[in-house]
Short mmCIF file of C-alpha atoms in Angstrom, two decimals:
data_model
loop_
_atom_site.label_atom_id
_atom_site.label_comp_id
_atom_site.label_asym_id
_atom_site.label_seq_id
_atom_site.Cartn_x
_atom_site.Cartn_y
_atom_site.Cartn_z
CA UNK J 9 5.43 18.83 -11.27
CA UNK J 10 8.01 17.40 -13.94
CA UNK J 11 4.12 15.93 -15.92
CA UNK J 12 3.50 19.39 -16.85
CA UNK J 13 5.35 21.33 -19.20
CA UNK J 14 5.44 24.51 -21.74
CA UNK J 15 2.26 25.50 -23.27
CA UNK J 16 0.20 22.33 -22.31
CA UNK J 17 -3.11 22.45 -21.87
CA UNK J 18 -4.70 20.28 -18.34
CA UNK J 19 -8.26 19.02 -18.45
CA UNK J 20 -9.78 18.61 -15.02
CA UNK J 21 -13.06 18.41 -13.42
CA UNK J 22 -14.52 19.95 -10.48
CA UNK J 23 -12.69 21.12 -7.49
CA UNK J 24 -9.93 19.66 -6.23
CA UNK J 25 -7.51 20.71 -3.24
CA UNK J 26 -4.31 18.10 -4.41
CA UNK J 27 -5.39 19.22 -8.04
CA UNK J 28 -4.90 22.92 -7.27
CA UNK J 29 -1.78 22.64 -5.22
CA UNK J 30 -0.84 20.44 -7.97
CA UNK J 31 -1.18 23.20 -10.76
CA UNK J 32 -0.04 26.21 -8.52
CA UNK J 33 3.27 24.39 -8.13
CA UNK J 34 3.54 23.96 -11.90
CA UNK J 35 3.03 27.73 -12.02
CA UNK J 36 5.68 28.21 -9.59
CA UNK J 37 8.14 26.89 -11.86
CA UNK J 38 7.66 29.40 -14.49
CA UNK J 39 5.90 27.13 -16.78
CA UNK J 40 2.74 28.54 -18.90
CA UNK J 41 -0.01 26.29 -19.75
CA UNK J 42 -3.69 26.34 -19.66
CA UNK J 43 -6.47 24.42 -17.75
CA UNK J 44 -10.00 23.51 -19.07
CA UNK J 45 -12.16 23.25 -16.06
CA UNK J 46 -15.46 21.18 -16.48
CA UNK J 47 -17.50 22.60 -14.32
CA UNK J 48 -18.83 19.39 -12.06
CA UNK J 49 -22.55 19.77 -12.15
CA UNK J 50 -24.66 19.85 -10.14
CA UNK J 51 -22.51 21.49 -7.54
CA UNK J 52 -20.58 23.79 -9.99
CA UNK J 53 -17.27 23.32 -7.48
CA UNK J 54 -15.31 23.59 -11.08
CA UNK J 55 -16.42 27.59 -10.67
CA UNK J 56 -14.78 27.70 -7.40
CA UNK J 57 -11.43 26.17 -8.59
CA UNK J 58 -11.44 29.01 -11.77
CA UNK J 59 -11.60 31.51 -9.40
CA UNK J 60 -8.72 30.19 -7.12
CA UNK J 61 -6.44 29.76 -10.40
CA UNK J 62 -6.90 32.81 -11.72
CA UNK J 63 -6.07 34.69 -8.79
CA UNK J 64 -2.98 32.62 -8.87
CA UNK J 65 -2.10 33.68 -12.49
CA UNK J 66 -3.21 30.66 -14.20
CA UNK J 67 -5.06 30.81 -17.43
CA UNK J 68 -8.50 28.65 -16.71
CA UNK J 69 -11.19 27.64 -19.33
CA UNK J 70 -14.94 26.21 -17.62
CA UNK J 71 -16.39 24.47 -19.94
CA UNK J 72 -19.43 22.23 -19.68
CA UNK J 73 -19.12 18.55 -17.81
CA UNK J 74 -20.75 17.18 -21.46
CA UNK J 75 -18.15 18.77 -23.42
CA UNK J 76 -15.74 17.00 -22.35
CA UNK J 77 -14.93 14.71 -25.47
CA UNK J 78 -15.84 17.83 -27.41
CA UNK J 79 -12.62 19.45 -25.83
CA UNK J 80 -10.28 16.68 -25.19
CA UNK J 81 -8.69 16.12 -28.76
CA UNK J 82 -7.09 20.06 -27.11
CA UNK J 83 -5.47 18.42 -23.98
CA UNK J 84 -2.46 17.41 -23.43
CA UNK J 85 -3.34 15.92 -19.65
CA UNK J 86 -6.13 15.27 -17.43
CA UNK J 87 -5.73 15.63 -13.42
CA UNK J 88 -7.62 15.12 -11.16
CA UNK J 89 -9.01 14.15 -7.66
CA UNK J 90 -10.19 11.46 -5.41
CA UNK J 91 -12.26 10.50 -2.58
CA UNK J 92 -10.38 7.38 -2.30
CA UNK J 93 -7.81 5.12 -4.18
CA UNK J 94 -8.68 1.50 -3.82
CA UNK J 95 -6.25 -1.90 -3.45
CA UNK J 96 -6.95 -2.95 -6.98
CA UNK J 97 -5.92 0.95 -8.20
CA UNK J 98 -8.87 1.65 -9.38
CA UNK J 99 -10.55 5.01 -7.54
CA UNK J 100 -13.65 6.39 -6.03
CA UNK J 101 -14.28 10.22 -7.64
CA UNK J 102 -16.57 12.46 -8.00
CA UNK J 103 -19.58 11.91 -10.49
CA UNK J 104 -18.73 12.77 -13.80
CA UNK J 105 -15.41 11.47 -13.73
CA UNK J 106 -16.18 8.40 -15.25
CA UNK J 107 -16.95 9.85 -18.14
CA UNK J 108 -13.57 12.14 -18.43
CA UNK J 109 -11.30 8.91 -17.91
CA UNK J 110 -13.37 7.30 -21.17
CA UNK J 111 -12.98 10.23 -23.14
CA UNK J 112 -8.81 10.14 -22.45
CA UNK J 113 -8.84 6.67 -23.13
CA UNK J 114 -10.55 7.19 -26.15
CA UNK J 115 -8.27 9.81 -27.66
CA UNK J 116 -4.96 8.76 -25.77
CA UNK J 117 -4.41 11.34 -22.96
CA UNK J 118 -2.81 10.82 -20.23
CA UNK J 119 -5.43 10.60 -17.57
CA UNK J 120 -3.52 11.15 -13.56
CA UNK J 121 -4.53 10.77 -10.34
CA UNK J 122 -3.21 13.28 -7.71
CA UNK J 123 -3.65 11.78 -4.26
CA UNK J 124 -2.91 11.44 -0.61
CA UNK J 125 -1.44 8.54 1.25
CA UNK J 126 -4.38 9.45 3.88
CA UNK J 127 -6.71 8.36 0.49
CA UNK J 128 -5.60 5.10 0.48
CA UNK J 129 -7.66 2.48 0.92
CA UNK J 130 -7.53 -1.46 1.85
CA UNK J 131 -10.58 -2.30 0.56
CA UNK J 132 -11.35 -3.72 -3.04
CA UNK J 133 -14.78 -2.43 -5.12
CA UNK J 134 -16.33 -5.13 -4.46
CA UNK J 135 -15.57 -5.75 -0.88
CA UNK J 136 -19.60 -5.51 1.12
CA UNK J 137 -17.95 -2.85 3.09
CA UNK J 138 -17.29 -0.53 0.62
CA UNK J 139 -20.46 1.87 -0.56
CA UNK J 140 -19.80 2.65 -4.02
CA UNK J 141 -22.32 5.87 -3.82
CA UNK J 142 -24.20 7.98 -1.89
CA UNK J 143 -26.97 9.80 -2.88
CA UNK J 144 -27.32 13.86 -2.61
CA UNK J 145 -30.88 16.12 -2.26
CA UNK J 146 -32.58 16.27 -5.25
CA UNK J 147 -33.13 19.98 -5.41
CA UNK J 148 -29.24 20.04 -6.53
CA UNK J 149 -30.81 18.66 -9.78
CA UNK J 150 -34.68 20.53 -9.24
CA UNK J 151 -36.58 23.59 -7.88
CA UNK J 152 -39.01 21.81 -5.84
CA UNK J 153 -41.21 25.14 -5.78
CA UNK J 154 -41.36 24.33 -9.93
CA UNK J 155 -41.90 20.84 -9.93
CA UNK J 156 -43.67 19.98 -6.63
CA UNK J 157 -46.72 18.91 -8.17
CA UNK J 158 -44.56 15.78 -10.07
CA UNK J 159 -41.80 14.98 -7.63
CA UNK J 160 -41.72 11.92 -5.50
CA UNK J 161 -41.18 12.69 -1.85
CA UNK J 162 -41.44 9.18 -0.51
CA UNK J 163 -45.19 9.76 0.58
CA UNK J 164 -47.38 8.86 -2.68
CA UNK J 165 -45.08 6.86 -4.88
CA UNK J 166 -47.52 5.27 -6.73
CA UNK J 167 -48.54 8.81 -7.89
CA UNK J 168 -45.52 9.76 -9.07
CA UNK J 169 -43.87 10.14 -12.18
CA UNK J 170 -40.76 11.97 -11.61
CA UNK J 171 -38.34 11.01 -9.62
CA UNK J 172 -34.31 12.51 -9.14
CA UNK J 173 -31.41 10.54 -8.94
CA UNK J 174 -28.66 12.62 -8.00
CA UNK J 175 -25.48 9.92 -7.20
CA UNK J 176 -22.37 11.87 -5.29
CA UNK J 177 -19.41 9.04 -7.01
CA UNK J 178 -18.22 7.58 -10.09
CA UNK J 179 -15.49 4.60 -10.26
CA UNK J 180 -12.56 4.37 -12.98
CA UNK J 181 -11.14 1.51 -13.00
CA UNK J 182 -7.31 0.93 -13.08
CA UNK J 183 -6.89 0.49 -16.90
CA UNK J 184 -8.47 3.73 -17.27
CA UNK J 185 -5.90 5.49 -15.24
CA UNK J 186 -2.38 6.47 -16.52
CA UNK J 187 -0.37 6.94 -13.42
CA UNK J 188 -0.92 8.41 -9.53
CA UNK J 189 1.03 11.26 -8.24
CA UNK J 190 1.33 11.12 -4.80
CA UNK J 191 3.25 13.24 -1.88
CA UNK J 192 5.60 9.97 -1.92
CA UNK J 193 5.72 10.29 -6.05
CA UNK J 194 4.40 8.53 -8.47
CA UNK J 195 3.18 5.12 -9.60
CA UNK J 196 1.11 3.05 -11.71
CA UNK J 197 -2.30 1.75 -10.80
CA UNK J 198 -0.60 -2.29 -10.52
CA UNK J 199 2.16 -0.79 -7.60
CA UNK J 200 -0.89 0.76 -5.51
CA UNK J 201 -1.43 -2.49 -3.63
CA UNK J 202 2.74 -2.55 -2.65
CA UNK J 203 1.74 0.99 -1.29
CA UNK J 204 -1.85 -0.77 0.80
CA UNK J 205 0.57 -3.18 2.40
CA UNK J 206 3.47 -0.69 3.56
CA UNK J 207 0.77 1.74 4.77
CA UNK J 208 -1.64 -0.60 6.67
CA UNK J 209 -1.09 -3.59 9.08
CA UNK J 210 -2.39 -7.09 8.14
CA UNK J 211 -4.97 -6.39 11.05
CA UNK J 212 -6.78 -3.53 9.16
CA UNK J 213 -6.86 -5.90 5.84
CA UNK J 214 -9.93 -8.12 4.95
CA UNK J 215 -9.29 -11.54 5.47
CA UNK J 216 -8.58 -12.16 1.85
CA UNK J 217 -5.80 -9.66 1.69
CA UNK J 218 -3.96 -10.83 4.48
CA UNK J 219 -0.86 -12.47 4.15
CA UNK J 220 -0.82 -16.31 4.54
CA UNK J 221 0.49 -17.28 7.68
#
C-alpha cells in the first residue's frame, strides 16, 4: 500500500478482486487519490468495480477501454489483475490489457501487477500446455436477433461474411511490467521464477525447468 500516495491518480482496467482490496487498503490509510476505470469491454466488469469503490469512498472515473493512451499522460500508476503469472514473469490478463501495459510503457508509468501466490504458475508461454486464449460467445460482441442474416454459426461457412472473434486473454510480457505486489510483497518480473521454485516441487515442473540432477 506504500505504491500509492497523496493525490495520485490509478489507471486500471476491468474488475479485479486483488485490485480492489488493493485500493480499499490505500483508502484505509487516509490517503486521497483517484482511479480511472476502463471499462473492460465487452463484459463492462470495469462498471462493477466503480460501483464497489464508490461505496467505499473512493473517487472512480470509467472511461472507455480505447481511451486509454488518451488518459494515461493523467496517471500516476496502473494496477491491475491476473489470471495467471507465468515462470518467465510475464502474465496471462484479461483482453485489453495488452494494450494498457503499451500505453505505460510508452509514457513511463509504472505499470503493477497485484497477485496471488495461488496465481502462480510453472509453466512458460510457450510451453504446449499452456492455452494462451479462450474464446467467449459472440453475442458479447453482437445481437444475433440484428445480425442473424450475416453471422456464421458453423453451419454455412462458405455463406458467410461476418464472423466474431471475441478472445477472453491478452499476454504482457515481463519488460512491460514494472513490479508484482503480492500477499508475500513485492518483486520484479526476473525474481518470479525464485518464487516458481520455492512454491512448487521439481515434480510439478516441465522437464526443462527441473533442476539437473
Amino acid at each position: 500500500m506504500e505504491l500509492i500516495h497523496q493525490n495520485e491518480v490509478i489507471l486500471t482496467l476491468g474488475h479485479s478482486k486483488f485490485v480492489k482490496e488493493f485500493l480499499c487498503a490505500a483508502k484505509e490509510k487516509k490517503r486521497s487519490f483517484q482511479v480511472f476505470i476502463a471499462d473492460g469491454a465487452p463484459k463492462f466488469e470495469g462498471h462493477i468495480l466503480a460501483k464497489e469503490l464508490d461505496k467505499k469512498g473512493l473517487k472512480a472515473i470509467v472511461i472507455t477501454d480505447s481511451a486509454v493512451f488518451a488518459m494515461i499522460s493523467r496517471v500516476n500508476m496502473v494496477i491491475v489483475g491476473v489470471h495467471a503469472v507465468m515462470a518467465n514473469g510475464g502474465v496471462i490478463v484479461p483482453v485489453g490489457l495488452h494494450v494498457l501495459a503499451l500505453a505505460a510503457k510508452k509514457h513511463a508509468v509504472p505499470f503493477v501487477v497485484v497477485a496471488s501466490t495461488h496465481e502462480l504458475c510453472s509453466l512458460y508461454p510457450h510451453n504446449l500446455e499452456v492455452l494462451l486464449n479462450e474464446m467467449r460467445c459472440p453475442s458479447e460482441l453482437l445481437n444475433f436477433e440484428e445480425f442473424s442474416d450475416c453471422i456464421d454459426y458453423g453451419i454455412a461457412s462458405s455463406s458467410s461474411l461476418l464472423h466474431v472473434v471475441n478472445p477472453a486473454f491478452d499476454y504482457v510480457p515481463p519488460e512491460l511490467i514494472s513490479l508484482f505486489v503480492t500477499d508475500i510483497g513485492g518483486y520484479s518480473p526476473s525474481y518470479i521464477y525464485r518464487l516458481i521454485a520455492d512454491y512448487y516441487s521439481s515434480e510439478d515442473l516441465p522437464p526443462q525447468q527441473k533442476p539437473a540432477s
